[in-house]
Coordinates of C-alpha atoms and ligand atoms in Angstrom, one line a residue:
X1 CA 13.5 -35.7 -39.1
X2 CA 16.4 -34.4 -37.2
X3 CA 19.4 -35.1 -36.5
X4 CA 22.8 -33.2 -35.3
X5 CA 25.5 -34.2 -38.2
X6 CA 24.1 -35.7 -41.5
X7 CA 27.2 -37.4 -43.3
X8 CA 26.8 -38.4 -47.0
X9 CA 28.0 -41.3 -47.8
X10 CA 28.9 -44.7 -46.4
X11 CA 32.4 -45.1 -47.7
X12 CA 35.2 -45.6 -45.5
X13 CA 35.5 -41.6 -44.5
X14 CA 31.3 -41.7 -43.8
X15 CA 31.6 -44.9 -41.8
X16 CA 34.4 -43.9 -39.7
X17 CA 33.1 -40.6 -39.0
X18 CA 30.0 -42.0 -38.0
X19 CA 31.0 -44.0 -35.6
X20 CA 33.6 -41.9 -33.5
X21 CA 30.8 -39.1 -34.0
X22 CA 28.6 -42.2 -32.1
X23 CA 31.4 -42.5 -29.5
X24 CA 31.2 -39.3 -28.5
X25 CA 27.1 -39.2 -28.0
X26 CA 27.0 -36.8 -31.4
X27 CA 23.8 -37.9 -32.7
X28 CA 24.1 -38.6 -36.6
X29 CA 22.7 -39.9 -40.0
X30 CA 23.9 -41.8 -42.9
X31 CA 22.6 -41.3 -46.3
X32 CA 24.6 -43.5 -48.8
X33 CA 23.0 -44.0 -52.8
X34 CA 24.4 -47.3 -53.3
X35 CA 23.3 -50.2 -51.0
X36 CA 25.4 -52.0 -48.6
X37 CA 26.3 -55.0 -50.6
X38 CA 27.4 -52.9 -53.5
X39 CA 29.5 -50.6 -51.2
X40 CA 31.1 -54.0 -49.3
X41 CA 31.8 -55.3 -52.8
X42 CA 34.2 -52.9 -54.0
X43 CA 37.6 -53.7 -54.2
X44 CA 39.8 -51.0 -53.3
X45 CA 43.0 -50.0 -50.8
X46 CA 44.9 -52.0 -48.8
X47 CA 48.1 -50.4 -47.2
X48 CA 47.2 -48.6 -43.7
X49 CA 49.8 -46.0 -42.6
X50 CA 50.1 -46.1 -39.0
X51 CA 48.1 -43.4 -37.8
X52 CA 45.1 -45.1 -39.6
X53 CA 46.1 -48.6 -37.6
X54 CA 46.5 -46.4 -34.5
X55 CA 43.1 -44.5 -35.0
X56 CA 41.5 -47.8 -35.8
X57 CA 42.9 -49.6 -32.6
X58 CA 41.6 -46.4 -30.5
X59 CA 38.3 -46.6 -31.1
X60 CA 37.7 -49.8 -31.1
X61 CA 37.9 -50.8 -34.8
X62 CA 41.3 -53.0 -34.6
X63 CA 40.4 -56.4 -33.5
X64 CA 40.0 -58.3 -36.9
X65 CA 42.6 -56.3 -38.1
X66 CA 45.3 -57.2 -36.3
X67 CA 44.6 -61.2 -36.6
X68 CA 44.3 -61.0 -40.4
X69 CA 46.4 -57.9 -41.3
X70 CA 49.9 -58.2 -42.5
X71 CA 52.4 -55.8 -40.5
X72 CA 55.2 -54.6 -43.0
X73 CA 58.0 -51.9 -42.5
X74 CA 58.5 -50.2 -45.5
X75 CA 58.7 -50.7 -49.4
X76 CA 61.2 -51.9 -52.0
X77 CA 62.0 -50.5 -55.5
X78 CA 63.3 -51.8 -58.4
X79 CA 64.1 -51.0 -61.7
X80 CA 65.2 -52.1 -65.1
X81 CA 68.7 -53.7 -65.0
X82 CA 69.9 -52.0 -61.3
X83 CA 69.8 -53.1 -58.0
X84 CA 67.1 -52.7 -56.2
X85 CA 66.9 -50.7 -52.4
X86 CA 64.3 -50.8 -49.4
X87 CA 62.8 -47.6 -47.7
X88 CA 63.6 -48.7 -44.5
X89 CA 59.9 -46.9 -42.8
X90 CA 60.6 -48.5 -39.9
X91 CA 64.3 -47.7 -39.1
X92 CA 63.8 -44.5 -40.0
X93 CA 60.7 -43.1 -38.3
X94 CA 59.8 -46.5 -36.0
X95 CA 56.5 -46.5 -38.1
X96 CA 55.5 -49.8 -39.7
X97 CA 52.2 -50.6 -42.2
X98 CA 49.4 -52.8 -42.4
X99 CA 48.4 -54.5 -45.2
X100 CA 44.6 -54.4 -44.5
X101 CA 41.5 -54.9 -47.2
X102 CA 39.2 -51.7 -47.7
X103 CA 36.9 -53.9 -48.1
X104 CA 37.2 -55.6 -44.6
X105 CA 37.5 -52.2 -42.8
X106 CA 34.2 -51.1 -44.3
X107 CA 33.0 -54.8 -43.4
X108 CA 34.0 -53.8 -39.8
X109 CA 33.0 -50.3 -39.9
X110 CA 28.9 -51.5 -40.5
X111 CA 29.1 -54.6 -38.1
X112 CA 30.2 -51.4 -35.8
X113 CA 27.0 -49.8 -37.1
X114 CA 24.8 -52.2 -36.4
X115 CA 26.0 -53.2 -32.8
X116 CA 25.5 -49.8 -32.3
X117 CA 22.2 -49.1 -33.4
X118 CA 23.6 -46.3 -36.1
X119 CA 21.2 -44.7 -38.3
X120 CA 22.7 -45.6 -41.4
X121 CA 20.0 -45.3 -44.7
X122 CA 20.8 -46.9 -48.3
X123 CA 20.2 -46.1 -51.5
X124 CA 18.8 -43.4 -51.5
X125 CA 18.5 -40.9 -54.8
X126 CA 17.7 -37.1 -55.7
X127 CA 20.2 -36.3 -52.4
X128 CA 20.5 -31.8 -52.1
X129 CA 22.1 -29.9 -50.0
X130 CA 19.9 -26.8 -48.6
X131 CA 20.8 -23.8 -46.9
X132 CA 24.7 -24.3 -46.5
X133 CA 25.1 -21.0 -45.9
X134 CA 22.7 -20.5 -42.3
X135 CA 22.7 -22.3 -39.4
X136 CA 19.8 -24.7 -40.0
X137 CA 20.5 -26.6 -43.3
X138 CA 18.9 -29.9 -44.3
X139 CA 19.2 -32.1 -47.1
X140 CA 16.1 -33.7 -49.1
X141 CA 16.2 -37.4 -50.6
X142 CA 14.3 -40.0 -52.1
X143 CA 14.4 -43.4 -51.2
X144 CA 11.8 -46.0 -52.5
X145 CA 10.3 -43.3 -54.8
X146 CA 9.4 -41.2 -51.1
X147 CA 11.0 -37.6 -50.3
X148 CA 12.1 -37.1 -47.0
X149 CA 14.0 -33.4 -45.5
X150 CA 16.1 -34.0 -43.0
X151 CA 17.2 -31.2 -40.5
X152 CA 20.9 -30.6 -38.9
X153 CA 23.5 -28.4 -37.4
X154 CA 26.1 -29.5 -39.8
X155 CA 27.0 -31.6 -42.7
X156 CA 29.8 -34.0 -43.8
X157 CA 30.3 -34.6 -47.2
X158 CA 32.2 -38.0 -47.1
X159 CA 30.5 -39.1 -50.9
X160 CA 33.4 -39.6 -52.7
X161 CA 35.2 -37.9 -56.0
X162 CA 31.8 -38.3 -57.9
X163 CA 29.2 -36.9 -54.9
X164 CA 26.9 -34.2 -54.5
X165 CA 28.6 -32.7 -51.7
X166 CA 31.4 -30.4 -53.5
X167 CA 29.1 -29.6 -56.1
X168 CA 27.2 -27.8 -53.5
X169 CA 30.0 -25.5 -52.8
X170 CA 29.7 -22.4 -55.4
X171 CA 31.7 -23.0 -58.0
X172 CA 33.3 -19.4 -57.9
X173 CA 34.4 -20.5 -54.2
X174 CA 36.2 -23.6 -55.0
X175 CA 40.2 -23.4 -56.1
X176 CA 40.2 -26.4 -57.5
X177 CA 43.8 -28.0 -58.2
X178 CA 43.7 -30.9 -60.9
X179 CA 46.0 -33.2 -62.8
X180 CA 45.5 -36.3 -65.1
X181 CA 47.6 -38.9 -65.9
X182 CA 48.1 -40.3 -69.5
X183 CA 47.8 -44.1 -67.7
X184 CA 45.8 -46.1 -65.8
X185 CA 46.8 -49.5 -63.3
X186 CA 45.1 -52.5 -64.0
X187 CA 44.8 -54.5 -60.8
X188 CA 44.2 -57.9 -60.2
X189 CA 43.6 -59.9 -57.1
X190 CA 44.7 -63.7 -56.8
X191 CA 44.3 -65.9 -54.4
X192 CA 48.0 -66.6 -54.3
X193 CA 51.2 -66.1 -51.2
X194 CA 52.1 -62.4 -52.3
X195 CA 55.8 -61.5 -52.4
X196 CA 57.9 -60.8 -49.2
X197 CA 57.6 -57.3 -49.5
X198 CA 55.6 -54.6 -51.6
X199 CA 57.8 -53.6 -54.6
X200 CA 57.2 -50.7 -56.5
X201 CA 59.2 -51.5 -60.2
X202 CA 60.2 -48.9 -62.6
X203 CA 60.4 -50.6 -66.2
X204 CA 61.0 -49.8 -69.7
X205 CA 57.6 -51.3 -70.5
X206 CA 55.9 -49.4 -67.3
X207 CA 55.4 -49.5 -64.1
X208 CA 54.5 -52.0 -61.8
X209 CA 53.2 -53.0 -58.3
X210 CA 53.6 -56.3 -56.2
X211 CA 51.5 -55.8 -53.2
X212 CA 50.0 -58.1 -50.5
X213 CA 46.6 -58.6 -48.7
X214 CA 47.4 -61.7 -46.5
X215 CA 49.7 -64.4 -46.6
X216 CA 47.7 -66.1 -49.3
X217 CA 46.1 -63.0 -51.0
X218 CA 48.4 -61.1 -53.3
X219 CA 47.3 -57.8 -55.2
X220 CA 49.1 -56.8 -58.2
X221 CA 49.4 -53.8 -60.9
X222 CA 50.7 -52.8 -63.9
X223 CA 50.8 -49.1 -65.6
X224 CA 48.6 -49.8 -68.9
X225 CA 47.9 -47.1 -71.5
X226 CA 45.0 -45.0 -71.2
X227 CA 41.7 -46.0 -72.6
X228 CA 43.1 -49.7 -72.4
X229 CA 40.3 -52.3 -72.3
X230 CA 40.1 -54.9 -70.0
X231 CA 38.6 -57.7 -72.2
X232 CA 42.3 -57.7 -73.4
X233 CA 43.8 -58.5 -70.8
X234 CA 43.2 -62.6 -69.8
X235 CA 45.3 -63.5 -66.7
X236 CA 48.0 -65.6 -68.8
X237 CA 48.3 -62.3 -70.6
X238 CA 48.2 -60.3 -67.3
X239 CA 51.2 -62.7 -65.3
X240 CA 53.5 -62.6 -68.2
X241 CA 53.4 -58.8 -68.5
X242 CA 54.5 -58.1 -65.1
X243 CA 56.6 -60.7 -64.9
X244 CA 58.6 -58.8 -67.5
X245 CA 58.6 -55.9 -65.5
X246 CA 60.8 -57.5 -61.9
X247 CA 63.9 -58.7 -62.0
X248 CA 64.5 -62.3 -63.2
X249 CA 64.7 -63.6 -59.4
X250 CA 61.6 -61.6 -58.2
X251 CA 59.6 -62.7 -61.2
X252 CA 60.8 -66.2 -60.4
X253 CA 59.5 -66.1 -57.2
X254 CA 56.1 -64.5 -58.3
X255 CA 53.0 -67.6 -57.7
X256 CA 50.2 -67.1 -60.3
X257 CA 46.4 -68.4 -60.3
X258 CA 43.6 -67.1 -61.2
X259 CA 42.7 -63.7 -60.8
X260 CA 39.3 -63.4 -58.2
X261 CA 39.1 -59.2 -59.1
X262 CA 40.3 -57.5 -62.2
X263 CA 40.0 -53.6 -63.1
X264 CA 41.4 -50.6 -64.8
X265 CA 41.8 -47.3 -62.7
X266 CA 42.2 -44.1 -64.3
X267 CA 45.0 -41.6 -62.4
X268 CA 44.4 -38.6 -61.2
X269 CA 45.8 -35.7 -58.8
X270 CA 42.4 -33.3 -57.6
X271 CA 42.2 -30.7 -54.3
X272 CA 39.8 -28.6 -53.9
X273 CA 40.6 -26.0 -51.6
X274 CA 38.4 -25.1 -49.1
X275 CA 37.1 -28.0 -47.6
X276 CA 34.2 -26.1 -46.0
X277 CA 31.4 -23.8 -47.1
X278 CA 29.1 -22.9 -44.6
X279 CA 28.1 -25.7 -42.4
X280 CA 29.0 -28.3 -44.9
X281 CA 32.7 -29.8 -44.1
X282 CA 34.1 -32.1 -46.6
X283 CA 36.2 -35.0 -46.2
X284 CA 38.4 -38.0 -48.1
X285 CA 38.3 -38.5 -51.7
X286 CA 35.0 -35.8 -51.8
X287 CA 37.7 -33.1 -51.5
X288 CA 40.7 -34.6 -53.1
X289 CA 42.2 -37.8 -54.9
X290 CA 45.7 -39.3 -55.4
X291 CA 46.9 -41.1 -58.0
X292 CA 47.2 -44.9 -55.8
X293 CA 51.4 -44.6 -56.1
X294 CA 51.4 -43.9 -52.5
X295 CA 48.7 -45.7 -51.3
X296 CA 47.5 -42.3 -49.6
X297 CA 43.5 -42.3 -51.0
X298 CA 42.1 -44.4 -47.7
X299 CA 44.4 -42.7 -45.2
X300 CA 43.9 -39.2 -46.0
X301 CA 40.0 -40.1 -45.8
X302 CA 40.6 -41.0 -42.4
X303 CA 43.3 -38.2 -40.8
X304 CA 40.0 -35.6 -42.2
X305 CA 37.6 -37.7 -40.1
X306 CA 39.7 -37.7 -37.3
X307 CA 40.3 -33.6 -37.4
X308 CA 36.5 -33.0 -38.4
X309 CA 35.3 -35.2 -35.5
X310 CA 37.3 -33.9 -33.3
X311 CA 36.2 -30.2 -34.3
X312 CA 32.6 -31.5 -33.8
X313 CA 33.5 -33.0 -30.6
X314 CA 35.0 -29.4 -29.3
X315 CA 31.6 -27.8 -30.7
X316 CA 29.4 -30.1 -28.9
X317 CA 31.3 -30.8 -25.9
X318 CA 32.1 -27.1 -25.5
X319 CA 30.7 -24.9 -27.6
X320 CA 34.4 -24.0 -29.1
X321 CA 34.0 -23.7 -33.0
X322 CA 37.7 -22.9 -33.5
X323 CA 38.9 -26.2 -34.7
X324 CA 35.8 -26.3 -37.1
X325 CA 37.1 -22.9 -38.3
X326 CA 41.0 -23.9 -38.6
X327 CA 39.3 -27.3 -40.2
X328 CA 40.4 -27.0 -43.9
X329 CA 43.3 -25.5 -43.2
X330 CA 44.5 -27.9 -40.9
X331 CA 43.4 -31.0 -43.3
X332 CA 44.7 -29.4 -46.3
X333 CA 48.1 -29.4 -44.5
X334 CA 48.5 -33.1 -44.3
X335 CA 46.8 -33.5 -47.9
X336 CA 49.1 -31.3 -49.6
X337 CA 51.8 -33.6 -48.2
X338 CA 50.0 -36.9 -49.6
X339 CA 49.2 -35.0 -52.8
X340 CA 52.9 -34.5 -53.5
X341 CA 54.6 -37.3 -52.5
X342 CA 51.8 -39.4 -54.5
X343 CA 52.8 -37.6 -57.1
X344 CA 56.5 -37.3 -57.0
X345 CA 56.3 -41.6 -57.0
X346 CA 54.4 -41.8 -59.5
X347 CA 56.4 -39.6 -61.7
X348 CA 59.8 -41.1 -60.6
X349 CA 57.8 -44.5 -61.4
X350 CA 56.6 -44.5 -64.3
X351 CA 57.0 -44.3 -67.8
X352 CA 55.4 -41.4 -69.9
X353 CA 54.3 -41.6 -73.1
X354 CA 56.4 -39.0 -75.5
X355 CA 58.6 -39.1 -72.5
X356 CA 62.2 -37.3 -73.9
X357 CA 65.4 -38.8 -73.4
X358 CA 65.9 -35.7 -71.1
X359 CA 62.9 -36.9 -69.4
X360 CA 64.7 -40.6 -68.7
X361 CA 67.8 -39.6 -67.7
X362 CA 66.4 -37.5 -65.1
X363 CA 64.3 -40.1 -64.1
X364 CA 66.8 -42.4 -63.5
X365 CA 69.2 -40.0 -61.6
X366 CA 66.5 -39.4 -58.9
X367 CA 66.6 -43.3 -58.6
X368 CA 70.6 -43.7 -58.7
X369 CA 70.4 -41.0 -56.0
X370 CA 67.5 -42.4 -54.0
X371 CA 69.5 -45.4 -53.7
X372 CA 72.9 -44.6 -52.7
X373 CA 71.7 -41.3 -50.3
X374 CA 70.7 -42.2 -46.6
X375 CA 69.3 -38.5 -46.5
X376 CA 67.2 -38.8 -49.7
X377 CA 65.8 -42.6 -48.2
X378 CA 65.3 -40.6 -44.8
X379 CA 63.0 -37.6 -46.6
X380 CA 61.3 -40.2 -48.6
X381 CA 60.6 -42.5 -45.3
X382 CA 58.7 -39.9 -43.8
X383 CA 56.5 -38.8 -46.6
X384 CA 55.5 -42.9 -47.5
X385 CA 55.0 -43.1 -44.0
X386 CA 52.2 -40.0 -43.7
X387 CA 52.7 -37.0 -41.3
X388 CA 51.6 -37.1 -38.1
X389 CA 48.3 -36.3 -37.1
X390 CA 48.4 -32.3 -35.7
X391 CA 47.8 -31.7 -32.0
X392 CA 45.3 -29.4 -31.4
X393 CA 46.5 -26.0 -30.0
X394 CA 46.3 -25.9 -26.4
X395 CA 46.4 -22.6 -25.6
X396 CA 43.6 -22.0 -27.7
X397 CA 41.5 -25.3 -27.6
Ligands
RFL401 P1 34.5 -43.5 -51.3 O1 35.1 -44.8 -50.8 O2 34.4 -43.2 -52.7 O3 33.0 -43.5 -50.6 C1 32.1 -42.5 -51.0 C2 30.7 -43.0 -50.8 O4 29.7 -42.0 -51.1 C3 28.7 -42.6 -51.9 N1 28.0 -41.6 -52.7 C4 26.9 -41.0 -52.4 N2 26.0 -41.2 -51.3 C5 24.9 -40.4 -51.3 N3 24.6 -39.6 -52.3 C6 25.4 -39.3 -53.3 N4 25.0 -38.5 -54.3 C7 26.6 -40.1 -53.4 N5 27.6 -40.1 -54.3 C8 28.5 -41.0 -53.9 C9 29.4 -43.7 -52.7 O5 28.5 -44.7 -53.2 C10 30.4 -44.2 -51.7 O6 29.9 -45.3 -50.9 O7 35.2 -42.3 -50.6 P2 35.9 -42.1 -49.1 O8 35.0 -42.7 -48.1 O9 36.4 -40.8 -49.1 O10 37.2 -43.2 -49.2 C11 38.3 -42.9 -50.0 C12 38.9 -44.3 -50.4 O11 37.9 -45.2 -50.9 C13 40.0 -44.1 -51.5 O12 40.8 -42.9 -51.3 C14 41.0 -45.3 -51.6 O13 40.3 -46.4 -52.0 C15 42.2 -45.0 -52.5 N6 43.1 -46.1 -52.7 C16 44.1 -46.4 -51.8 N7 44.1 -45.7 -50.6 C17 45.1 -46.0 -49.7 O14 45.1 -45.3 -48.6 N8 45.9 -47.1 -49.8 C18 45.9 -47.9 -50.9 O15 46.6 -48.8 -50.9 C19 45.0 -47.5 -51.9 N9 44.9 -48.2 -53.1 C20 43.0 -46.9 -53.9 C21 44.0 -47.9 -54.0 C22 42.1 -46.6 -54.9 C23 42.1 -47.4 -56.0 N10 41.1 -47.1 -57.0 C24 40.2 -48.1 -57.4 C25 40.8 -45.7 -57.3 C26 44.0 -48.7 -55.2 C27 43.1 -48.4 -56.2 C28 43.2 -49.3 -57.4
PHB402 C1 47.5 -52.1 -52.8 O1 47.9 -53.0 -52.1 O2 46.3 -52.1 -53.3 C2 48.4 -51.0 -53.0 C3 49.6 -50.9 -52.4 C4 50.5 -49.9 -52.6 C5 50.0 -48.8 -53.4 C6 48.8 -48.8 -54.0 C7 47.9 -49.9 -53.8 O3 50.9 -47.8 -53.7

């Protein structure tokens, strides 16, 4: 078998890929390990910057989303016994937000697929990566106990945090850049009207999250200690906890049922720098993660796929192979953004175990400052929002 790109992996980054590489007559494969129900199942992201909504919308991909997504401009904060204050996105940088299901955009992604005919192949096991390093690699698999090698010009390693992809890449040429958090979120998902707005609340008994899937799907979290187990957490005890956590009046207004999804996420900040080691490009959460404080994961998965297909585009409509060159460089720009700002929130947000009273103080001067400076609500604005996409150099391109 042959093919021009293989991508591994049929998360959001694989999928996307996959079909603007389809767009643009790139002939490609998908080989994912899980199968499609399992990978429609999972329960993920939600809030869409808009450079994903626009990148959507352009090829195609928008339609369901903007009947059953929920358009929001920016996001409040609140915190223990002070007022709370709104980062005004959409004054600021006239960029708004859509709340928007992973799970529906992957739902749309394979009905995409399978309209189009895409070669997309599930479960399948034993996945190596062969070659990297000339200009004919190919990558063997199993699937139904059967090995299969299949040729390319390039690969994509789209296969998530735990793939095979970066663990291809020598380990003596990976800078790897990694940082864990002493706390996990526990989600749930309720089939309840969510708040007005998304509220990000900074408590003496942890953080907390009141987010928004649809006008009668609300997702919620709260920062509970590492190792925590879920089987302790019954929805009763789940509502009364964050409730604690938001101001009387938002509490107040908070609807509770029963919880349709419940689960415990570890935090984490990881880059690997590079992104590419041969002919093997990597892209989303395969080359770097985000604790969810910024709700960055899904969107940086997308602004790779749209650099790295559009660096396959200029190789295969041109023969240019400048923009697969500059490719890590130029995604690690925008990451590096995400990865800090994700990171800044979720220190200014939550609450540290073995904290000092140093610690709090400072904590809740950034806050005091946040709220009364225009300027600091400005720089903050832009980073929640996601740099733009980079143009590509025309003088060079
Ligand atoms: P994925 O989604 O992990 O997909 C990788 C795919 O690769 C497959 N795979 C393999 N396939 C073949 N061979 C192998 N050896 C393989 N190993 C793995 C896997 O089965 C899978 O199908 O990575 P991708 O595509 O890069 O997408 C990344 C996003 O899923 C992730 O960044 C976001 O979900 C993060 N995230 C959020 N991002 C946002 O932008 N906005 C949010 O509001 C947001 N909220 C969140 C989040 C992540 C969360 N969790 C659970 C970590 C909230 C939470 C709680
Ligand atoms: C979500 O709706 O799942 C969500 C919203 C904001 C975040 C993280 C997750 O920062």
């Amino acid at each position: 078998m042959k093919t021009q790109v293989v991508i591994i992996g049929a998360g959001p980054a694989g999928m996307l890929l996959c079909e603007i590489l389809s767009q643009h007559g790139i002939d490609c494969v998908v080989l994912e390990k899980n199968s499609r129900a399992h990978v429609l199942e999972r329960i993920r992201a939600g809030v869409l910057e808009q450079g994903t909504v626009d990148l959507l919308r352009q090829y195609g991909l928008g339609q369901r989303m903007d009947q059953e997504g929920h358009v929001h401009d920016g996001m409040k904060i609140v915190w223990a016994g002070r007022e709370s204050f709104f980062i005004d996105v959409k004054k600021h940088l006239n960029k708004q937000f859509m709340a928007y299901e992973q799970t529906n955009i992957q739902e749309d992604l394979f009905l995409a697929a399978d309209r189009r005919g895409a070669k997309v192949i599930t479960e399948v096991a034993n996945l190596q990566l062969m070659d990297l390093s000339s200009n004919h690699p190919h990558v063997t698999f199993t699937q139904n106990g059967e090995t299969s090698r299949l040729d390319c010009d390039y690969i994509a390693g789209c296969d998530g945090f735990h793939g095979v992809s970066r663990q291809s890449i020598p380990s003596e040429l990976r800078h790897e850049f990694e940082k864990e958090y002493p706390f996990g979120w526990l989600g749930i998902l309720s089939k309840t009207p969510p708040l007005q707005d998304i509220v990000y609340a900074n408590h003496p008994r942890g953080f907390a999250l009141a987010s928004m899937r649809s006008p009668s799907l609300s997702r919620y979290y709260i920062q509970v200690p590492m190792g925590s187990d879920i089987n302790e957490w019954s929805d009763d005890r789940f509502w009364s906890e964050i409730k604690s956590r938001f101001p009387k009046e938002m509490a107040d207004e908070m609807v509770t049922g029963p919880s349709i999804e419940k689960s415990i996420a570890p935090l984490r900040s990881y880059v690997c720098e590079t992104m590419r080691h041969g002919q093997l490009f990597l892209a989303g959460d395969a080359a770097h993660i985000v604790p969810p404080t910024g709700a960055k994961g899904l969107n940086l998965a997308v602004s790779d796929v749209f650099y790295l297909s559009r660096a396959f585009s200029a190789f295969y409509d041109q023969g240019k192979t400048q923009l697969l060159d500059e490719y890590s460089a130029t995604a690690l720009r925008r990451v590096w953004s995400s990865v800090r700002i994700s990171w800044y929130l979720t220190n200014l947000l939550h609450r540290f175990p073995g904290g000092s009273d140093f610690d709090q103080r400072a904590q809740e001067h950034e806050l005091d400052y946040l709220k009364s400076s225009y300027h600091a609500q400005v720089a903050l604005a832009e980073q929640y929002a996601g740099l733009p996409f980079e143009a590509r150099n025309a003088l060079n391109t």
